[in-house]
Every structure is written in structure tokens, then in C-alpha cells.
Short mmCIF file of C-alpha atoms and ligand atoms in Angstrom, two decimals:
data_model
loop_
_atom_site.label_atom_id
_atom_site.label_comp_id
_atom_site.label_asym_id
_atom_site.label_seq_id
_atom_site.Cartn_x
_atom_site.Cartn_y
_atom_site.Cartn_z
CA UNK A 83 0.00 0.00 0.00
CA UNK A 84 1.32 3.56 -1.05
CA UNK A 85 1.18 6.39 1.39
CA UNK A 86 0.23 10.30 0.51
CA UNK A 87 3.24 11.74 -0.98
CA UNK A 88 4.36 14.85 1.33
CA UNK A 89 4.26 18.17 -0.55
CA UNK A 90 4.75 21.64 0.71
CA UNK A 91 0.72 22.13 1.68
CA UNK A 92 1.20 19.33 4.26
CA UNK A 93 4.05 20.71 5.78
CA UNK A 94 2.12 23.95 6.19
CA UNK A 95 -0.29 21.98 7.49
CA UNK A 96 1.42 20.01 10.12
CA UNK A 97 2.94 23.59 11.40
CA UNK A 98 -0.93 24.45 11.53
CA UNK A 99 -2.08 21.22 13.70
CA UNK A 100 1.19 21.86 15.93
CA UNK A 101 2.89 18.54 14.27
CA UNK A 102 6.98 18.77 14.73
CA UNK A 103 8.37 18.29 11.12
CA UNK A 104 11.14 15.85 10.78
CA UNK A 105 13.95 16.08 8.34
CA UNK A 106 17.61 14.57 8.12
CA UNK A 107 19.80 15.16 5.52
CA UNK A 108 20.28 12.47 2.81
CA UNK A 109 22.59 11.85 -0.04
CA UNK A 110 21.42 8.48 -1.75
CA UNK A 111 18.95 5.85 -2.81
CA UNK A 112 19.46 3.57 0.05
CA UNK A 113 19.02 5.40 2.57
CA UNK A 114 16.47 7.59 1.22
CA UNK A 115 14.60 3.87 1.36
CA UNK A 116 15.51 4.06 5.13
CA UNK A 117 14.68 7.51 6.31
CA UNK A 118 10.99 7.19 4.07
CA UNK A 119 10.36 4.26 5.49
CA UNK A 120 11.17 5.42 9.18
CA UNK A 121 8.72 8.22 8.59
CA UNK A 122 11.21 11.33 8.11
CA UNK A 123 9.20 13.80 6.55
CA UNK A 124 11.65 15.91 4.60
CA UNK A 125 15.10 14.63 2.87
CA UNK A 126 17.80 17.39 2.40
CA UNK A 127 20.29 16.82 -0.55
CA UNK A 128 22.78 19.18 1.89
CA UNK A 129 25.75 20.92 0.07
CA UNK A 130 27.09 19.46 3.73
CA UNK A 131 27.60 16.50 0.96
CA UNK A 132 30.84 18.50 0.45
CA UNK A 133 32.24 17.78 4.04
CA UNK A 134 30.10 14.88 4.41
CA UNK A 135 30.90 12.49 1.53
CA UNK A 136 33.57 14.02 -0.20
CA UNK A 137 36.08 15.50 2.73
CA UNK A 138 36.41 19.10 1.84
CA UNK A 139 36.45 21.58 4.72
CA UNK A 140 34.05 23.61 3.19
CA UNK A 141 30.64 23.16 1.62
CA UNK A 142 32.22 25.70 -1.10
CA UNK A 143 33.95 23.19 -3.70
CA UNK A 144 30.37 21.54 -4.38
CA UNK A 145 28.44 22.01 -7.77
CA UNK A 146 25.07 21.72 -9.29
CA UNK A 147 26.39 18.99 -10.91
CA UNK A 148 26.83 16.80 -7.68
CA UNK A 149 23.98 18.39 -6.09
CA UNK A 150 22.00 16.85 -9.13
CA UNK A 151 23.56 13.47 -9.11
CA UNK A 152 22.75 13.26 -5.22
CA UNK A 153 19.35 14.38 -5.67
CA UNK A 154 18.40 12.05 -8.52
CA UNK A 155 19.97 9.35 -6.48
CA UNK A 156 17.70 10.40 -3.41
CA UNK A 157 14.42 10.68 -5.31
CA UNK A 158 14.84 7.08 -6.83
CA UNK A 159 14.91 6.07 -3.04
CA UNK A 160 12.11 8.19 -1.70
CA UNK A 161 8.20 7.17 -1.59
CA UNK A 162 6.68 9.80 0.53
CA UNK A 163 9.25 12.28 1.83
CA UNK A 164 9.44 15.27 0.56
CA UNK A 165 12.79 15.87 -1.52
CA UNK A 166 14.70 19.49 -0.75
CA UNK A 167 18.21 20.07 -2.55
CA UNK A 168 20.41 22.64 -1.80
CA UNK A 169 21.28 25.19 -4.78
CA UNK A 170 25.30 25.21 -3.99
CA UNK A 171 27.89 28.10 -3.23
CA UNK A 172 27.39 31.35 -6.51
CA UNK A 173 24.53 28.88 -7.41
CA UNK A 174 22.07 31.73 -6.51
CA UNK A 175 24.52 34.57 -7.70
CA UNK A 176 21.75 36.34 -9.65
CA UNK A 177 18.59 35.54 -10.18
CA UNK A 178 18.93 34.51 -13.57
CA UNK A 179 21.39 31.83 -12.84
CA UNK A 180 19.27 30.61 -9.88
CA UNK A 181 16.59 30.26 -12.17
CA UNK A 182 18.58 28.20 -14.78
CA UNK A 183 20.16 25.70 -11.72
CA UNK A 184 16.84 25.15 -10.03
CA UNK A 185 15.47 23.99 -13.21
CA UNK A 186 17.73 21.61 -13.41
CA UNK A 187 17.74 20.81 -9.85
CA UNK A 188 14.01 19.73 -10.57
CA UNK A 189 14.29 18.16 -13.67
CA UNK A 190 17.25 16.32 -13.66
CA UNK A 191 17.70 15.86 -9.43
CA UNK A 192 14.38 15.41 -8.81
CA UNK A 193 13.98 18.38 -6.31
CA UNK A 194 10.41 19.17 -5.01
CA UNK A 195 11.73 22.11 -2.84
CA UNK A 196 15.16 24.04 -3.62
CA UNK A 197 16.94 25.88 -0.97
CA UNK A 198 19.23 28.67 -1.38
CA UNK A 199 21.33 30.63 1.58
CA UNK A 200 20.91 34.01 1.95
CA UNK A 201 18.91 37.29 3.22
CA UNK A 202 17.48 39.93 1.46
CA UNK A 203 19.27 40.02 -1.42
CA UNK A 204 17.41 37.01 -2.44
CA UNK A 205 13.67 38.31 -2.12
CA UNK A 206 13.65 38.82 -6.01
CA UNK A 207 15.28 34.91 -6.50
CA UNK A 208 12.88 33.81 -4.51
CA UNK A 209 9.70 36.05 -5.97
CA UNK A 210 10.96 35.01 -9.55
CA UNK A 211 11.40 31.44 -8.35
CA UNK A 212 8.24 31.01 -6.94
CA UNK A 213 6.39 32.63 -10.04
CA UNK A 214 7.55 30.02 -11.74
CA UNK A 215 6.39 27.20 -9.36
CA UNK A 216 8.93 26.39 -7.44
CA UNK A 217 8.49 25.74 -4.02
CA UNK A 218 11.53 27.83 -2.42
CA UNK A 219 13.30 27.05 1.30
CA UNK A 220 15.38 30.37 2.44
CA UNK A 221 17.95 29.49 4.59
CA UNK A 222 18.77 31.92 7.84
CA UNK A 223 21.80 32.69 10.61
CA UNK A 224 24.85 30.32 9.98
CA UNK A 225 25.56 30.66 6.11
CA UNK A 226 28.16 27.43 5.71
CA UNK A 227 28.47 29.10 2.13
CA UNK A 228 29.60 32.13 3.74
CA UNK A 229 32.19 30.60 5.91
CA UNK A 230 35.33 31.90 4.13
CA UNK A 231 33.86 35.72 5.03
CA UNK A 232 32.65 34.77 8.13
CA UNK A 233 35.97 32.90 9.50
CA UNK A 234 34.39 29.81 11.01
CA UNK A 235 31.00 27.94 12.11
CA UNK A 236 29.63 30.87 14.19
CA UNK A 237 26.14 30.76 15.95
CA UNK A 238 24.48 33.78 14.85
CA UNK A 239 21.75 36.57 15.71
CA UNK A 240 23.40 36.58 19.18
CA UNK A 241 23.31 40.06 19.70
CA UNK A 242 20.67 42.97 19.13
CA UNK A 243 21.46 43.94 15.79
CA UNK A 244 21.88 40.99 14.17
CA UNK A 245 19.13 39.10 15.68
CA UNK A 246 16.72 41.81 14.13
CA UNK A 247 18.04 41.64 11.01
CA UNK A 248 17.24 37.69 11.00
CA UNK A 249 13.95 38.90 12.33
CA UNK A 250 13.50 41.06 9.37
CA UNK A 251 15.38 38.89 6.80
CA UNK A 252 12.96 35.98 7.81
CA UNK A 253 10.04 38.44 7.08
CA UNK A 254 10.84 39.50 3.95
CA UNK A 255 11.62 36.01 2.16
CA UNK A 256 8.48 34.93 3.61
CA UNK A 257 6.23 37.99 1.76
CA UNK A 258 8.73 37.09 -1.36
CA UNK A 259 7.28 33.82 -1.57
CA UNK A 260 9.19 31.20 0.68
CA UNK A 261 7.56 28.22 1.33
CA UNK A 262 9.61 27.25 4.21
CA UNK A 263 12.92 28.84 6.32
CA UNK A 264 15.24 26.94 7.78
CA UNK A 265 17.19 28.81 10.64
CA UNK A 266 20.95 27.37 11.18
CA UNK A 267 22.79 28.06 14.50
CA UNK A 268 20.78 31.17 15.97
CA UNK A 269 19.85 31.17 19.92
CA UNK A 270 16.74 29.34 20.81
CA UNK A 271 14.77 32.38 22.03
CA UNK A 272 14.97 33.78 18.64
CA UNK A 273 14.06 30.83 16.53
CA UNK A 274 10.89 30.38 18.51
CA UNK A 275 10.02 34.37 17.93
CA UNK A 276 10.23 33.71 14.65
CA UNK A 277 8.56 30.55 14.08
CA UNK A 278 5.60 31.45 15.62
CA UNK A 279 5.23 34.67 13.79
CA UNK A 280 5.62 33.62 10.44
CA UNK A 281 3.03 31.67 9.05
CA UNK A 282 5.50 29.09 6.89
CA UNK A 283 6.99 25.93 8.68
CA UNK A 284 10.41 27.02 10.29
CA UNK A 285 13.12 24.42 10.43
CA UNK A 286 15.75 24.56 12.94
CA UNK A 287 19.17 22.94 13.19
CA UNK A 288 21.18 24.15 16.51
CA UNK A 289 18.00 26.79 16.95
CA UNK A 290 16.29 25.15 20.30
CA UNK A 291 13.23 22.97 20.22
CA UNK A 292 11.18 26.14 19.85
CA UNK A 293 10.84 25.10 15.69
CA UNK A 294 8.07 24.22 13.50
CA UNK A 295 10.53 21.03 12.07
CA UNK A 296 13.93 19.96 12.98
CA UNK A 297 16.85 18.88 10.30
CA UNK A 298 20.35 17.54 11.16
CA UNK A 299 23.01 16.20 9.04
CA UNK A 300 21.92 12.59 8.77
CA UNK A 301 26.33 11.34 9.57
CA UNK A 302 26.36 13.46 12.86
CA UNK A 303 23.23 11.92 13.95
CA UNK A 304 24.55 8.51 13.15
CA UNK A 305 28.15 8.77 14.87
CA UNK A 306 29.74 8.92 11.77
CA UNK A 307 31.54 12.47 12.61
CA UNK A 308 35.57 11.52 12.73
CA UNK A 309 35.82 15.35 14.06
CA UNK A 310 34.06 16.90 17.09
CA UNK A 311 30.48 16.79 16.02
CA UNK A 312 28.55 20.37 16.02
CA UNK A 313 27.17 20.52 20.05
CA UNK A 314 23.83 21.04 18.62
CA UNK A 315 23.68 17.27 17.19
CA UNK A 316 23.02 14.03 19.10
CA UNK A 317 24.37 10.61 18.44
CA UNK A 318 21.03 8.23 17.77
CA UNK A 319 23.06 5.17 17.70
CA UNK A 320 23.94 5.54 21.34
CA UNK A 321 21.53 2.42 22.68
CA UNK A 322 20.24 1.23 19.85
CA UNK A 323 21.94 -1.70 17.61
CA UNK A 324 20.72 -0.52 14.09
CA UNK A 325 20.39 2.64 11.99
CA UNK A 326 16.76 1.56 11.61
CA UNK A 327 16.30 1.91 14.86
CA UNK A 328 18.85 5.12 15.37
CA UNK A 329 16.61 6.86 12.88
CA UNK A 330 13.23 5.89 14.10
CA UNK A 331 14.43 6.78 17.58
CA UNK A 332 15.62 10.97 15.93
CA UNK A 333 11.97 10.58 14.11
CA UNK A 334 10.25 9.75 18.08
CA UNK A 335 12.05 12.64 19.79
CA UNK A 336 11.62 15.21 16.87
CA UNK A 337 7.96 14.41 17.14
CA UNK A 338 7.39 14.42 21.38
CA UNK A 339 9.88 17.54 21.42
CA UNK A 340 12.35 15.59 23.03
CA UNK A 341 14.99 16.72 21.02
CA UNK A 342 16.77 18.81 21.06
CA UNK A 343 17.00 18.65 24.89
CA UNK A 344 18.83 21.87 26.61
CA UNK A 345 22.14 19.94 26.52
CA UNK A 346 21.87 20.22 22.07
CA UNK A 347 20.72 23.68 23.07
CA UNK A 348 24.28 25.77 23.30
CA UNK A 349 22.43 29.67 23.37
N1 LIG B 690 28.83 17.17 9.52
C1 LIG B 690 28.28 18.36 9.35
N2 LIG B 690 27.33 18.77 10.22
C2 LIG B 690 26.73 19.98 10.08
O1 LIG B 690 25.85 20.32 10.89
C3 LIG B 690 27.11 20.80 8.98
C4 LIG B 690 28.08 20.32 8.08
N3 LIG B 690 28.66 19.11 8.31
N4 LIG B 690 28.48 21.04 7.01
C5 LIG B 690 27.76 22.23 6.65
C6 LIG B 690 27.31 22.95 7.84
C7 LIG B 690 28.41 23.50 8.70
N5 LIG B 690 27.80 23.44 9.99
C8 LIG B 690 28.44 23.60 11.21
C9 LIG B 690 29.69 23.09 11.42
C10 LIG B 690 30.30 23.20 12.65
C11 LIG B 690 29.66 23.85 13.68
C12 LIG B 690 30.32 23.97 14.99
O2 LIG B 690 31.26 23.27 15.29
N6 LIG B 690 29.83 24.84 15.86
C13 LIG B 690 30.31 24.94 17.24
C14 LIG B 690 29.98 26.30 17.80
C15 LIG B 690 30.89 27.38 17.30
C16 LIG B 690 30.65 28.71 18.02
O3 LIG B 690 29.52 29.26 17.99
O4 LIG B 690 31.61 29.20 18.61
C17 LIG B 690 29.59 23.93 18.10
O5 LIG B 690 30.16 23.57 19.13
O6 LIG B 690 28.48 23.54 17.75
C18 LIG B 690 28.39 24.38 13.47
C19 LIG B 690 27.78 24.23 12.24
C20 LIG B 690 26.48 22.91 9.91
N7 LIG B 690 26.57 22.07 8.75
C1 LIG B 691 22.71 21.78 7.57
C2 LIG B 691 21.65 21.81 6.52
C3 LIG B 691 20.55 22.76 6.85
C4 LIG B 691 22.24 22.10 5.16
O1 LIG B 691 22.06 23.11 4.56
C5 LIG B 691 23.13 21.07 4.59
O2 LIG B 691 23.18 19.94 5.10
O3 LIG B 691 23.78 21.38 3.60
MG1 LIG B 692 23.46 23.37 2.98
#
């Protein structure tokens, strides 16, 4: 028996009913299978892929290329998930050339949402995008594309000034057309603010359990980190024997609010 595809309207939904959205990141068929079947809701082709799978430092050396190979992979494993893939670093340079990647994102990766990291620069990428019918994800606070300018994995929007301009940034790619936000490494307090006053689902990684959804990177959340993993992440394969079971355990606590606890909640 086939389940109802997820789509954009049932995320909204579930943020309307006061349903936690799950989502991990994924970056092939198999365990696409695995993360449908455990009843994540969203899978995120990440441009983490770059650290992830392929060792760089940076998410910067990935390409719509890869992105697209990763997301067709994904989508042949996928039933009823929803499938997001990242638009990669200068992907979204103008909005011209976001245009002509996210069409190929969709038609050749089998993206149903596409996310791009930015503020308000983008309200016209995502205005344009959305016109055109795709469903668009902005992407708030830590900008991994950004990291080079920034100098390191910062949380962000810890002060005054910068908070409100996440406040406002949020605001504005919502009127633009966003379907959904994800907020990356900004204090707790804040990422509940905002989630409750916009009306599209807010996803949070490292943002508190105030969110609409949660998303982590789906190696952190397995053990698989050789590094320090981020604070914000837990290890799901502590007491449990299987990545079935590791998953379906992230997909339980995502869904009762039981994570992230205040020990994944650094600010
Ligand atoms: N494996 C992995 N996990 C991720 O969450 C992730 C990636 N890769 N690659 C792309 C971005 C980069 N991200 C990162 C990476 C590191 C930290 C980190 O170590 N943060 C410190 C806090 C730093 C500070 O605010 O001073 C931490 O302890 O969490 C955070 C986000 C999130 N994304
Ligand atoms: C960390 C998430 C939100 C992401 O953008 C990625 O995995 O690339
Ligand atoms: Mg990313």
C-alpha cells in the first residue's frame, strides 16, 4: 500500500495542527529507502555532501552537478518524503542563474523544494522562483556558504542587531514567496520568535526545540563524525543496535519535542 506523498501544503499543514516536522539530511537511494520508510518527513540533498561524503572543509567546492547526481539518487529512493536540494555556493549569484540551476535541480535531481542561503538580497530569487512554481526554502543565521567571510562555524543573531536583522530577513523572504525557512545556529529564544510569527513551517538545526521542524546532518546523527560533532547534534546510535532503529528513535524525539533537549541547546 502507497502512502500520501508529502508536498509543501502538508508541511504547512502540520505547522498548523502543531505537528513537529522531521527532516535529516540524505545523499542516496538507500538510505532515502531508510529515512521514508522510518517516517522522516523531509530529505535534504545538503551541500554538507561537500564535508560529508567528499572530505572538503568547506561546503564551497560543491556544484550543481553533484547536487544533481545526489538528488536524482535520493528521489529514486524516496516514496513519501518530501525531496529538498540545496542550490550550492554562486549557485544563486543572480537571479537569472538561480533560475537556470533550479530547473535543473528539478528536472534532472528530482527536487520538489530548492533551498538557497541568503537574506534579502534574495527576495527577487525567490519572488521570480516562486512565479515560476517552485516551491523555495530560504535558509537563515549560519551561512556554511559564507564561511570563508565569516571565519568559522559561528552561531548567529546573538546580539541585538543581528538578531533583528534575522527577524526582518525571515520576514521578507516569507512575503517574497518562501515556502519554508530553515534557521541554522541562531539562539533558541529567537528561533521560537520567529517561528511562531511567520506563518511558513520554520526548520531549525542548533536553533532550540522552539521550531516548526527539525533537520540535522543525517552522519552526525549517526556517529559517523571523525571530528568533534557540532554541540547542537546528538548521536542516535547511542543504545540502539541498528540505523533503523537510530533513525526511528531521531523521528520519536523530533515528534514528542524531546529533542533537542537543553544539553543540544548551546544559546
Ligand atoms: N557534519 C556536518 N554537520 C553539520 O551540521 C554541517 C556540516 N557538516 N556542514 C555544513 C554545515 C556547517 N555546519 C556547522 C559546522 C560546525 C559547527 C560547529 O562546530 N559549531 C560549534 C559552535 C561554534 C561557536 O559558535 O563558537 C559547536 O560547538 O556547535 C556548526 C555548524 C552545519 N553544517
Ligand atoms: C545543515 C543543513 C541545513 C544544510 O544546509 C546542509 O546539510 O547542507
Ligand atoms: Mg546546505
Amino acid at each position: 500500500m502507497s502512502v500520501a506523498p508529502v508536498s509543501v501544503a502538508t508541511l504547512a499543514a502540520m505547522k498548523a495542527r502543531g505537528e513537529r516536522i522531521v527532516s535529516l539530511t540524505c545523499y542516496d537511494a538507500c538510505f532515502a529507502r531508510l529515512l521514508d520508510r522510518a517516517g522522516v518527513d523531509l530529505l535534504l540533498v545538503g551541500d554538507s555532501l561537500g564535508m560529508v561524503l567528499q572530505g572538503h572543509a568547506t561546503t564551497v567546492p560543491v556544484t550543481v552537478e553533484q547536487m544533481v547526481y545526489h538528488g536524482a539518487a535520493v528521489a529514486r529512493g524516496r516514496e513519501r518524503a518530501l525531496l529538498m536540494v540545496d542550490l550550492p555556493f554562486m549557485a544563486a549569484a543572480t537571479p537569472e542563474r538561480a533560475l537556470d540551476n533550479a530547473a535543473q535541480l528539478m528536472q534532472e535531481g528530482g527536487a520538489q523544494v530548492v533551498k538557497l542561503e541568503g537574506g534579502e538580497w534574495l527576495a527577487e530569487t525567490v519572488r521570480r522562483l516562486s512565479e515560476q512554481g517552485v516551491p523555495v526554502c530560504a535558509h537563515l543565521g549560519l551561512l556554511p556558504q559564507s564561511v570563508n567571510r565569516l571565519g568559522g562555524y559561528r552561531f548567529q543573531g546573538r546580539d541585538e542587531t543581528s538578531a533583528e536583522r534575522i527577524r526582518r530577513e525571515a520576514r521578507i523572504l516569507e512575503e517574497a514567496g518562501a515556502s519554508l525557512l530553515v534557521l541554522e545556529c541562531v539562539p533558541a529564544a529567537l528561533a521560537g520568535e520567529i517561528s511562531q510569527s511567520l506563518s511558513i513551517p520554520v526548520i531549525g538545526i542548533g536553533a532550540g526545540a522552539g521550531c516548526d521542524g527539525q533537520v540535522l546532518v543525517l552522519h552526525d546523527m549517526l556517529g559517523l563524525n571523525p571530528g568533534r560533532p557540532p554541540s547542537f547534534s546528538r548521536d542516535f546510535m547511542q543504545g540502539h543496535s541498528s540505523i533503523g532503529e537510530a533513525v526511528a528513535a531521531y523521528v520519536a524525539a523530533v515528534r514528542d519535542g524531546r529533542f533537542p533537549a537543553a544539553a543540544e541547546t548551546p544559546y
